[in-house]
Amino acid sequence: MTQVIGGFAALELHPNILAAVIATGYEEPSAIQTLSIPVILAGHDMIGQAQTGTGKTAAFALPILSRIDPAKRQPQALILAPTRELALQVASAFETYAKQMPGVSVIAVYGGAPMGPQLKAIRNGAQIIVATPGRLVDHLRRDEKVLSTVCHLVLDEADEMLKLGFMDDLEVIFKGLPAERQTVLFSATLPHSIRSIAEKHLRDPKHVKVETKTQTVTAIEQAHLLVHADQKVSAVLRLLEVEEFDALIAFVRTKQATLDLAAALEAKGYKAAALNGDIAQNQRERVIESLKDGRLDIVVATDVAARGLDVPRITHVMNVDMPYDPESYVHRIGRTGRAGRTGRALLLVTPRERRMLQVIERVTGQKVAEVRLPDAAAVLTARIKKLTNALAPLVGDAETTHGELLDRLTADIGCTPRALAAALLRKATNGQALTLAEVEREQPLVPNGGAPRGERSERPERSGERSERSERGEPRERRAPVPLADGRARCRTALGLRDGIAAKNLLGAILNEGGLVREAIGRIQVRESFSLVELPEDGLERLLTKLKDTRVAGKQLKLRRYRED
Ligand code: AMP
């Protein structure tokens, strides 16, 4: 679909950046990207109002990468982010988009990791620095010239940075930057404090905001489920067990995701196919025809590929990846509930996307109820119901046609009719788990998104560590542990406050060495002589092996599964 690629091509990005975007599988720019990219490319200062999930990172990363000079081995762009996790995410997005720009390197600078290598990478000519403010100020103290060549500054999630108390640090950083520079500020909200920063430090900024109109959605039952990003596929499979759908369309963001999810569904026996911008027109028509006539039940599509798709059989829309804006949400879910029928729309929400959910609720004027993942008992009930529905019509006059054969076979084999029927059932259900114990064994993972915690900042005096501090010195080392969320295991290390450990050190070590995303790690409790960390049960042994040689504060972490009894 060349006109689709035209969406990004029309934005006049550097050809190598455009090539990387296409290779990443993005089909068209999101609304915030369409609006911001030309403004940033033209060199203006900008205030962008957008939250996570709108594609805001690419909205500034693509034009900034297009404007830097790879031949100059010195810092040219500085991106400030409120948390270590966001800094890492932004840095990795820059790396992805810069893949076809030889000579461009990106360094993430955040607290909790040694400063030496970070400074070395900056001095070695990284052009893009993605940093949390606190740690960057530490670097500035060591070398006040470290930012003297930066000509593009981005404040990402500026409102969050202020909430976390980084105002003073930001002022120090502004002083360390050349006055002649482009400044771009992204923020979900624009309170007075943000406006005054903009007034003081931005020059004639352009305002960019995706306008949202109130939209009505009727006859569609909407629900959302909180889930961690890496567990989406298993969550979808589990939901489908209990949802009674006729035909379903699942929306994801990239071509690769259409292929991956369609393959996972097919492997589970669903009649599913992928629909993305790479699929030729005639093949696309075949897929839609098949969905119409029941040869397919599930289509996994990107927004672009699903454009104009109108299939009355669709009873369900599953938003596996968050849409970029409320309009496209309304557009997506409008695929169901056609012709006066009712439809059901499910939305998977990762912890960072909860704000986007609120925006959707505001714009549509409707609450999107929270549902939880069905447990093993619900899955079993649904499976048995499906089996009953499939078998009931087969009974009919079977006894007349096959009754005698049954008598003969039971006599020949020497078994009861019940034993033979059970054997036939086992064959017909193809080894599917159909007892509670088996279903439980089969589906242990996916904790219900629960109430995923907010992120922690690099600042110890903020966030979850306050409680930890109040515990210090209390003679209650053995208080009853907090109940564990589903799918999590509690692990223990003998390192605690007396070893100079803080939660952020443990978090940093486990994230870096274990290769986990922030959301995968639950509560961290640091006590005087030990600490407890909640980790995903799924893959725990592998993770513990990975962390075998990890050291924190110069000591071996030696994390072990912790049994409460
Ligand atoms: P952000 O709002 O920057 O946190 O981005 C949310 C997610 O959307 C990230 O996983 C991006 O990789 C993805 N994304 C951003 N822009 C696009 C696009 N134009 N097409 C598909 N996916 C995108």
Coordinates of C-alpha atoms and ligand atoms in Angstrom, one line a residue:
M1 CA 0.0 0.0 0.0
T2 CA 2.2 2.8 -1.2
Q3 CA -0.2 5.6 -0.3
V4 CA 0.1 4.4 3.3
I5 CA 3.8 4.8 3.4
G6 CA 3.2 8.2 1.8
G7 CA 1.8 9.1 5.3
F8 CA 5.3 9.1 6.7
A9 CA 7.0 10.0 3.4
A10 CA 5.1 13.2 3.2
L11 CA 6.7 14.4 6.5
E12 CA 10.1 15.0 4.9
L13 CA 12.1 13.1 7.5
H14 CA 15.7 12.2 6.7
P15 CA 15.6 9.2 4.2
N16 CA 17.4 6.9 6.5
I17 CA 15.1 7.7 9.4
L18 CA 12.1 7.1 7.1
A19 CA 13.6 3.8 6.1
A20 CA 14.0 2.8 9.7
V21 CA 10.4 3.8 10.5
I22 CA 9.1 1.6 7.7
A23 CA 11.4 -1.3 8.7
T24 CA 9.9 -1.0 12.3
G25 CA 6.5 -1.7 10.8
Y26 CA 4.8 1.6 11.4
E27 CA 2.2 2.2 8.7
E28 CA 1.2 5.7 9.2
P29 CA 2.0 8.6 11.6
S30 CA -0.3 9.1 14.6
A31 CA -2.1 12.4 15.0
I32 CA 0.5 13.9 17.4
Q33 CA 3.3 12.8 15.0
T34 CA 1.6 14.3 11.9
L35 CA 1.3 17.6 13.8
S36 CA 4.6 17.7 15.7
I37 CA 7.1 16.4 13.1
P38 CA 6.9 19.4 10.7
V39 CA 7.1 21.9 13.6
I40 CA 10.2 20.3 15.1
L41 CA 11.8 19.7 11.7
A42 CA 11.4 23.4 10.9
G43 CA 13.4 24.2 14.1
H44 CA 10.6 25.8 16.1
D45 CA 10.2 25.5 19.9
M46 CA 7.1 23.6 20.7
I47 CA 4.7 22.6 23.5
G48 CA 3.1 19.3 22.7
Q49 CA 0.2 18.1 24.8
A50 CA 0.1 14.4 24.6
Q51 CA 0.3 11.4 26.9
T52 CA 1.9 8.0 26.7
G53 CA 0.3 5.8 24.1
T54 CA -0.2 8.6 21.5
G55 CA 3.2 7.9 19.8
K56 CA 4.7 11.0 21.3
T57 CA 8.2 9.6 21.6
A58 CA 8.5 9.1 17.8
A59 CA 6.9 12.5 17.4
F60 CA 10.0 14.2 18.7
A61 CA 12.6 11.4 18.1
L62 CA 12.1 11.2 14.3
P63 CA 12.5 14.9 13.6
I64 CA 15.4 15.4 16.0
L65 CA 17.3 12.4 14.5
S66 CA 16.6 13.9 11.1
R67 CA 18.3 17.1 12.2
I68 CA 21.4 15.9 13.9
D69 CA 24.8 15.7 12.2
P70 CA 26.2 12.2 12.6
A71 CA 29.6 13.4 11.5
K72 CA 29.9 15.6 14.6
R73 CA 30.8 13.4 17.5
Q74 CA 29.4 15.5 20.3
P75 CA 26.2 15.8 22.2
Q76 CA 23.6 17.4 20.0
A77 CA 20.2 16.4 21.6
L78 CA 19.3 16.1 25.2
I79 CA 16.0 14.4 26.2
L80 CA 15.0 14.7 29.8
A81 CA 12.6 12.1 31.2
P82 CA 11.2 11.8 34.8
T83 CA 12.1 8.1 35.4
R84 CA 14.9 5.7 34.7
E85 CA 12.4 3.4 33.0
L86 CA 11.1 6.1 30.6
A87 CA 14.7 7.2 29.9
L88 CA 15.6 3.7 28.9
Q89 CA 12.5 3.4 26.8
V90 CA 13.1 6.6 25.0
A91 CA 16.8 5.7 24.5
S92 CA 15.8 2.4 23.0
A93 CA 13.2 4.1 20.7
F94 CA 16.0 6.5 19.5
E95 CA 18.3 3.5 18.8
T96 CA 15.6 1.8 16.8
Y97 CA 14.9 4.9 14.7
A98 CA 18.6 5.6 14.2
K99 CA 19.4 2.0 13.0
Q100 CA 20.1 3.1 9.5
M101 CA 22.1 6.2 10.5
P102 CA 25.6 5.0 10.8
G103 CA 27.6 7.0 13.4
V104 CA 24.7 8.0 15.6
S105 CA 24.9 6.8 19.2
V106 CA 22.6 7.2 22.1
I107 CA 23.4 7.2 25.8
A108 CA 20.9 6.8 28.6
V109 CA 22.0 8.6 31.8
Y110 CA 20.2 7.8 35.0
G111 CA 20.8 7.3 38.7
G112 CA 21.7 4.0 40.3
A113 CA 24.3 3.0 37.7
P114 CA 28.0 4.0 37.9
M115 CA 28.7 7.5 36.5
G116 CA 32.1 6.7 34.9
P117 CA 30.8 4.7 31.9
Q118 CA 28.0 7.3 31.3
L119 CA 30.5 10.2 31.2
K120 CA 32.8 8.2 29.0
A121 CA 30.1 7.5 26.5
I122 CA 29.2 11.2 26.4
R123 CA 32.9 12.1 25.8
N124 CA 33.2 9.4 23.2
G125 CA 30.7 11.3 21.0
A126 CA 27.2 10.1 21.7
Q127 CA 25.0 12.7 19.9
I128 CA 21.8 11.9 21.8
I129 CA 21.7 11.9 25.6
V130 CA 18.5 10.7 27.3
A131 CA 18.7 11.5 31.0
T132 CA 16.8 11.8 34.2
P133 CA 17.4 15.2 35.7
G134 CA 19.0 14.2 39.0
R135 CA 21.8 12.2 37.5
L136 CA 22.4 14.8 34.8
V137 CA 22.9 17.4 37.4
D138 CA 25.5 15.2 39.0
H139 CA 27.3 15.0 35.7
L140 CA 27.1 18.8 35.3
R141 CA 28.8 19.2 38.7
R142 CA 31.7 17.1 37.5
D143 CA 31.9 18.7 34.1
E144 CA 30.0 22.0 33.6
K145 CA 30.7 21.9 29.9
V146 CA 29.2 18.5 29.3
L147 CA 26.0 20.1 27.6
S148 CA 27.7 23.0 25.9
T149 CA 27.2 21.5 22.4
V150 CA 23.5 20.5 22.8
C151 CA 21.2 22.3 20.3
H152 CA 18.0 20.3 20.8
L153 CA 16.4 19.9 24.2
V154 CA 13.2 17.8 24.8
L155 CA 11.4 17.8 28.2
D156 CA 9.4 14.6 28.1
E157 CA 6.5 14.2 30.5
A158 CA 7.3 17.6 31.9
D159 CA 4.4 17.5 34.3
E160 CA 5.7 14.2 35.8
M161 CA 9.1 15.7 36.2
L162 CA 7.7 18.6 38.2
K163 CA 5.6 16.3 40.3
L164 CA 8.7 14.3 41.2
G165 CA 10.4 17.5 42.4
F166 CA 12.9 18.0 39.6
M167 CA 12.2 21.8 39.2
D168 CA 15.5 22.9 40.8
D169 CA 17.4 20.3 38.8
L170 CA 15.8 21.5 35.6
E171 CA 16.9 25.1 36.3
V172 CA 20.5 23.9 36.8
I173 CA 20.3 22.0 33.5
F174 CA 18.9 25.0 31.6
K175 CA 21.9 27.0 32.8
G176 CA 24.3 24.4 31.5
L177 CA 22.7 24.5 28.0
P178 CA 23.5 27.0 25.2
A179 CA 20.9 29.7 24.9
E180 CA 20.8 29.1 21.2
R181 CA 18.9 25.9 21.0
Q182 CA 15.6 24.3 20.1
T183 CA 13.4 23.4 23.1
V184 CA 10.4 21.0 22.9
L185 CA 8.3 20.3 25.8
F186 CA 5.8 17.4 26.0
S187 CA 3.3 17.2 28.8
A188 CA 0.0 15.4 29.3
T189 CA -1.3 18.4 31.3
L190 CA -0.4 22.1 31.2
P191 CA -0.6 23.4 34.8
H192 CA 0.6 26.8 35.7
S193 CA 4.1 25.6 36.6
I194 CA 4.6 24.1 33.2
R195 CA 3.4 27.2 31.5
S196 CA 5.8 29.3 33.4
I197 CA 8.7 27.1 32.5
A198 CA 7.6 27.4 28.9
E199 CA 7.5 31.2 29.2
K200 CA 10.9 31.4 30.7
H201 CA 12.8 28.8 28.6
L202 CA 11.0 28.4 25.3
R203 CA 11.1 30.9 22.4
D204 CA 7.9 31.7 20.7
P205 CA 6.7 28.1 21.0
K206 CA 4.1 26.5 18.7
H207 CA 1.4 24.7 20.5
V208 CA 0.5 21.2 19.3
K209 CA -2.5 19.3 20.7
V210 CA -4.7 16.7 19.1
E211 CA -8.1 18.1 19.3
T212 CA -10.7 15.6 20.6
K213 CA -14.3 15.9 19.9
T214 CA -16.9 14.1 22.1
Q215 CA -17.9 11.0 20.3
T216 CA -20.8 8.7 20.9
V217 CA -20.7 5.0 20.9
T218 CA -23.9 3.1 21.4
A219 CA -24.9 -0.5 21.4
I220 CA -21.3 -1.5 22.3
E221 CA -20.4 -3.0 25.6
Q222 CA -17.0 -1.8 26.5
A223 CA -14.5 -3.2 29.0
H224 CA -10.8 -2.9 29.7
L225 CA -8.3 -5.2 31.3
L226 CA -5.0 -4.1 32.9
V227 CA -2.2 -6.2 31.7
H228 CA 1.6 -6.0 31.4
A229 CA 2.9 -5.5 27.9
D230 CA 4.8 -8.7 27.7
Q231 CA 1.7 -10.8 28.7
K232 CA -0.7 -9.5 26.1
V233 CA -0.7 -12.6 23.9
S234 CA -1.5 -14.9 26.8
A235 CA -4.1 -12.5 28.0
V236 CA -5.8 -12.5 24.6
L237 CA -5.8 -16.3 24.5
R238 CA -7.3 -16.5 27.9
L239 CA -10.0 -13.9 27.2
L240 CA -11.0 -15.6 24.0
E241 CA -11.6 -18.8 25.9
V242 CA -14.6 -17.2 27.6
E243 CA -15.8 -14.6 25.2
E244 CA -18.6 -15.9 23.1
F245 CA -17.8 -14.3 19.7
D246 CA -18.9 -14.9 16.2
A247 CA -16.2 -12.9 14.4
L248 CA -13.6 -10.8 16.1
I249 CA -11.2 -8.1 14.9
A250 CA -8.1 -7.6 17.0
F251 CA -6.1 -4.3 16.6
V252 CA -2.4 -4.0 17.0
R253 CA 0.1 -1.3 16.1
T254 CA 2.6 -2.9 13.8
K255 CA 2.8 -5.4 11.0
Q256 CA 4.9 -7.7 13.0
A257 CA 2.4 -7.7 15.8
T258 CA -0.4 -8.7 13.3
L259 CA 1.7 -11.7 12.2
D260 CA 2.8 -12.7 15.7
L261 CA -0.7 -12.6 17.2
A262 CA -2.4 -14.3 14.2
A263 CA 0.2 -17.1 14.4
A264 CA -0.4 -17.5 18.2
L265 CA -4.1 -17.7 17.6
E266 CA -3.8 -20.2 14.7
A267 CA -1.5 -22.4 16.9
K268 CA -4.4 -22.6 19.4
G269 CA -6.8 -23.7 16.7
Y270 CA -8.6 -20.4 15.9
K271 CA -9.3 -19.6 12.3
A272 CA -7.3 -16.4 12.3
A273 CA -5.4 -14.3 9.7
A274 CA -3.3 -11.1 9.7
L275 CA -4.2 -8.0 7.8
N276 CA -1.5 -5.3 7.4
G277 CA -0.3 -2.7 4.9
D278 CA 2.1 -5.2 3.3
I279 CA -0.7 -7.5 2.3
A280 CA -1.6 -7.2 -1.4
Q281 CA -5.0 -5.9 -2.3
N282 CA -6.3 -9.2 -3.7
Q283 CA -5.2 -11.1 -0.6
R284 CA -6.8 -8.5 1.6
E285 CA -10.1 -9.0 -0.2
R286 CA -9.8 -12.8 0.3
V287 CA -9.2 -12.3 4.0
I288 CA -12.3 -10.1 4.3
E289 CA -14.4 -12.5 2.3
S290 CA -13.3 -15.3 4.5
L291 CA -14.2 -13.4 7.6
K292 CA -17.6 -12.6 6.1
D293 CA -18.5 -16.2 5.2
G294 CA -17.0 -17.8 8.3
R295 CA -13.9 -19.4 6.9
L296 CA -12.1 -17.1 9.3
D297 CA -13.3 -16.0 12.7
I298 CA -10.5 -13.6 13.8
V299 CA -8.6 -11.0 11.9
V300 CA -5.6 -9.3 13.5
A301 CA -5.2 -5.9 11.9
T302 CA -3.5 -2.5 12.0
D303 CA -5.7 0.5 11.9
V304 CA -4.6 1.3 8.3
A305 CA -5.3 -2.2 7.0
A306 CA -8.7 -2.3 8.7
R307 CA -9.9 0.9 7.0
G308 CA -13.2 0.5 5.4
L309 CA -13.7 -3.1 6.7
D310 CA -17.4 -3.7 7.2
V311 CA -18.3 -7.2 8.2
P312 CA -21.7 -7.5 10.0
R313 CA -20.6 -10.8 11.6
I314 CA -18.1 -9.0 13.8
T315 CA -19.4 -9.3 17.4
H316 CA -16.1 -8.3 19.1
V317 CA -13.4 -5.8 18.8
M318 CA -10.3 -6.4 20.8
N319 CA -7.9 -3.5 21.2
V320 CA -4.7 -5.4 21.9
D321 CA -2.6 -2.3 21.5
M322 CA -3.9 1.0 22.6
P323 CA -5.2 3.3 19.8
Y324 CA -3.3 6.6 19.4
D325 CA -6.3 8.8 20.1
P326 CA -9.9 8.5 21.2
E327 CA -11.1 9.0 17.6
S328 CA -9.4 5.9 16.4
Y329 CA -10.7 4.1 19.4
V330 CA -14.3 5.0 18.5
H331 CA -13.5 4.2 14.9
R332 CA -12.1 0.8 15.8
I333 CA -15.0 -0.3 18.1
G334 CA -17.5 0.9 15.5
R335 CA -16.6 -2.3 13.5
T336 CA -18.9 -4.1 15.8
G337 CA -22.5 -3.3 16.8
R338 CA -23.3 -2.9 13.1
A339 CA -26.8 -3.1 11.7
G340 CA -28.5 -2.6 15.1
R341 CA -26.8 -5.5 16.7
T342 CA -24.9 -5.2 20.0
G343 CA -21.2 -5.6 20.1
R344 CA -18.5 -5.9 22.6
A345 CA -15.2 -4.0 22.7
L346 CA -12.3 -5.0 24.9
L347 CA -9.3 -2.9 25.5
L348 CA -5.9 -4.1 27.0
V349 CA -4.3 -1.3 29.0
T350 CA -0.7 -1.5 30.2
P351 CA 0.1 0.4 33.5
R352 CA 1.6 3.3 31.6
E353 CA -1.5 3.7 29.4
R354 CA -4.0 4.3 32.2
R355 CA -4.1 7.9 31.5
M356 CA -5.0 7.2 27.9
L357 CA -7.9 5.2 29.1
Q358 CA -9.2 8.1 31.1
V359 CA -9.0 10.3 28.0
I360 CA -11.0 7.7 26.1
E361 CA -13.6 7.7 28.8
R362 CA -13.8 11.4 28.9
V363 CA -14.1 11.8 25.1
T364 CA -16.7 9.1 24.7
G365 CA -18.5 10.1 27.9
Q366 CA -18.7 6.5 28.9
K367 CA -17.0 4.4 31.6
V368 CA -15.0 1.5 30.2
A369 CA -15.6 -1.1 32.9
E370 CA -12.6 -3.0 34.3
V371 CA -12.7 -6.8 33.8
R372 CA -10.3 -9.3 35.2
L373 CA -8.8 -12.2 33.4
P374 CA -11.0 -15.3 33.7
D375 CA -9.6 -17.8 36.2
A376 CA -9.1 -21.5 35.6
A377 CA -12.6 -22.3 36.8
A378 CA -14.2 -19.9 34.3
V379 CA -12.0 -21.2 31.5
L380 CA -13.1 -24.8 32.3
T381 CA -16.8 -23.9 32.4
A382 CA -16.5 -22.2 29.0
R383 CA -14.6 -25.1 27.5
I384 CA -17.3 -27.6 28.8
K385 CA -20.0 -25.3 27.5
K386 CA -18.4 -25.3 24.1
L387 CA -18.0 -29.0 24.1
T388 CA -21.6 -29.5 25.1
N389 CA -22.8 -27.2 22.3
A390 CA -20.6 -29.0 19.8
L391 CA -21.8 -32.5 20.9
A392 CA -25.4 -31.9 21.5
P393 CA -26.5 -31.7 17.9
L394 CA -24.5 -34.9 17.1
V395 CA -26.6 -37.1 19.4
G396 CA -29.7 -36.9 17.3
D397 CA -30.5 -40.4 16.0
A398 CA -26.9 -41.7 16.5
E399 CA -28.2 -44.4 18.8
T400 CA -30.3 -45.8 16.0
T401 CA -27.5 -45.7 13.4
H402 CA -24.6 -46.6 15.6
G403 CA -26.2 -48.2 18.7
E404 CA -25.6 -51.7 17.6
L405 CA -22.0 -51.0 16.7
L406 CA -21.5 -49.6 20.1
D407 CA -22.9 -52.8 21.7
R408 CA -20.6 -54.9 19.6
L409 CA -17.5 -52.8 20.3
T410 CA -18.0 -52.7 24.0
A411 CA -18.4 -56.5 23.9
D412 CA -15.4 -57.0 21.7
I413 CA -13.2 -54.6 23.7
G414 CA -14.7 -55.8 27.0
C415 CA -15.4 -52.4 28.4
T416 CA -18.4 -50.4 29.6
P417 CA -20.2 -47.9 27.2
R418 CA -19.0 -45.2 29.7
A419 CA -15.4 -46.3 29.2
L420 CA -15.7 -46.2 25.5
A421 CA -17.5 -42.9 25.4
A422 CA -14.8 -41.5 27.6
A423 CA -12.1 -42.8 25.2
L424 CA -13.9 -41.2 22.3
L425 CA -14.2 -37.9 24.1
R426 CA -10.5 -37.9 24.9
K427 CA -9.8 -38.4 21.2
A428 CA -12.3 -35.8 20.1
T429 CA -11.0 -33.2 22.5
N430 CA -7.4 -33.7 21.3
G431 CA -5.7 -33.7 24.7
Q432 CA -7.3 -30.4 25.7
A433 CA -7.2 -29.7 29.5
L434 CA -10.7 -30.4 30.8
T435 CA -10.3 -30.7 34.5
L436 CA -9.7 -27.9 36.9
A437 CA -6.3 -29.2 37.9
E438 CA -5.2 -29.5 34.3
V439 CA -6.5 -26.0 33.4
E440 CA -4.7 -24.5 36.4
R441 CA -1.5 -26.2 35.4
E442 CA -1.9 -25.0 31.8
Q443 CA -2.5 -21.4 32.6
P444 CA -0.5 -20.4 35.6
L445 CA 0.9 -17.1 34.3
V446 CA -0.8 -13.8 33.5
P447 CA -1.3 -12.1 36.8
N448 CA -4.4 -9.8 36.6
G449 CA -2.9 -6.4 35.9
G450 CA -4.0 -5.8 39.5
A451 CA -3.3 -2.3 40.4
P452 CA 0.1 -2.0 38.9
R453 CA 2.2 0.5 40.7
G454 CA 3.3 3.8 39.5
E455 CA 6.9 4.1 38.5
R456 CA 9.5 4.9 40.9
S457 CA 11.7 7.9 40.3
E458 CA 15.3 8.0 40.9
R459 CA 14.7 10.1 43.9
P460 CA 14.8 8.2 47.2
E461 CA 12.9 10.8 49.1
R462 CA 9.9 10.4 46.8
S463 CA 7.7 7.4 45.9
G464 CA 7.6 4.0 47.6
E465 CA 10.6 4.4 49.7
R466 CA 9.1 6.6 52.3
S467 CA 7.4 3.6 53.8
E468 CA 10.7 1.8 53.7
R469 CA 12.3 4.5 55.7
S470 CA 9.7 4.5 58.4
E471 CA 10.4 0.8 58.9
R472 CA 14.0 1.5 59.7
G473 CA 14.9 0.7 63.3
E474 CA 11.5 -0.8 64.0
P475 CA 11.8 -4.1 65.8
R476 CA 9.4 -5.7 63.3
E477 CA 11.6 -7.5 61.0
R478 CA 9.2 -10.4 61.0
R479 CA 5.9 -8.7 60.4
A480 CA 3.4 -10.6 58.2
P481 CA 4.2 -10.1 54.5
V482 CA 1.8 -8.3 52.3
P483 CA -0.4 -10.7 50.2
L484 CA 1.2 -11.4 46.8
A485 CA -0.5 -10.5 43.5
D486 CA -1.5 -13.4 41.2
G487 CA 1.4 -14.7 39.2
R488 CA 4.1 -13.2 41.4
A489 CA 6.7 -14.9 43.6
R490 CA 8.4 -13.3 46.5
C491 CA 12.2 -13.5 46.6
R492 CA 14.6 -12.7 49.3
T493 CA 18.1 -11.4 49.5
A494 CA 20.2 -11.2 52.6
L495 CA 21.2 -7.6 51.7
G496 CA 19.3 -4.9 53.6
L497 CA 19.6 -1.4 55.1
R498 CA 22.6 -2.4 57.1
D499 CA 24.4 -3.1 53.8
G500 CA 23.5 0.4 52.5
I501 CA 20.9 -1.0 50.2
A502 CA 17.9 1.1 49.0
A503 CA 15.0 -0.2 46.9
K504 CA 16.3 1.7 43.9
N505 CA 19.6 -0.2 44.0
L506 CA 17.7 -3.5 43.9
L507 CA 15.4 -2.3 41.2
G508 CA 18.2 -1.0 39.0
A509 CA 20.2 -4.2 39.4
I510 CA 17.2 -6.5 38.6
L511 CA 16.1 -4.4 35.6
N512 CA 19.5 -4.1 34.1
E513 CA 20.8 -7.6 34.7
G514 CA 17.5 -9.5 34.5
G515 CA 16.3 -7.7 31.4
L516 CA 12.9 -7.1 32.9
V517 CA 10.5 -4.2 32.3
R518 CA 9.7 -2.1 35.2
E519 CA 6.1 -3.3 35.4
A520 CA 7.3 -6.9 35.9
I521 CA 8.7 -6.1 39.3
G522 CA 6.3 -5.7 42.2
R523 CA 6.8 -4.4 45.7
I524 CA 10.3 -4.1 47.0
Q525 CA 10.6 -4.1 50.8
V526 CA 14.0 -3.3 52.3
R527 CA 14.5 -4.2 55.9
E528 CA 17.4 -4.0 58.2
S529 CA 19.0 -7.3 57.5
F530 CA 17.2 -8.5 54.3
S531 CA 15.0 -7.4 51.5
L532 CA 12.0 -8.9 49.7
V533 CA 11.3 -8.4 46.0
E534 CA 8.2 -9.5 44.1
L535 CA 9.0 -11.0 40.7
P536 CA 7.0 -12.7 38.0
E537 CA 6.5 -16.4 38.7
D538 CA 6.6 -17.1 35.0
G539 CA 10.3 -17.7 34.1
L540 CA 11.5 -17.1 37.7
E541 CA 14.1 -19.9 37.8
R542 CA 15.6 -18.5 34.6
L543 CA 15.6 -15.1 36.0
L544 CA 17.3 -16.2 39.2
T545 CA 20.0 -18.0 37.2
K546 CA 20.5 -14.8 35.2
L547 CA 21.0 -12.8 38.4
K548 CA 23.3 -15.4 39.9
D549 CA 26.4 -13.3 39.8
T550 CA 24.8 -9.9 40.2
R551 CA 26.3 -7.6 42.8
V552 CA 24.6 -4.7 44.5
A553 CA 26.6 -2.2 46.6
G554 CA 29.6 -4.4 46.1
K555 CA 27.9 -7.5 47.6
Q556 CA 26.5 -10.6 46.0
L557 CA 22.7 -10.3 45.6
K558 CA 22.0 -14.0 46.0
L559 CA 18.3 -13.7 45.4
R560 CA 16.3 -16.8 46.3
R561 CA 12.6 -17.7 46.3
Y562 CA 11.2 -16.9 49.7
R563 CA 8.8 -19.3 51.3
E564 CA 6.7 -17.6 54.0
D565 CA 6.2 -20.7 56.2
Ligands
AMP1 P1 4.5 6.4 23.0 O1 3.2 7.2 23.1 O2 5.6 7.2 22.5 O3 4.9 5.8 24.4 O4 4.4 5.2 22.0 C1 3.6 4.1 22.2 C2 3.9 2.9 21.3 O5 3.4 3.2 20.0 C3 5.3 2.5 21.2 O6 5.4 1.2 21.4 C4 5.7 2.9 19.7 O7 6.6 1.9 19.2 C5 4.4 2.8 19.0 N1 4.3 3.7 17.9 C6 4.6 5.0 17.8 N2 4.3 5.5 16.6 C7 3.8 4.6 15.9 C8 3.3 4.5 14.6 N3 3.2 5.6 13.8 N4 2.8 3.3 14.1 C9 2.8 2.2 14.9 N5 3.3 2.2 16.2 C10 3.8 3.4 16.7

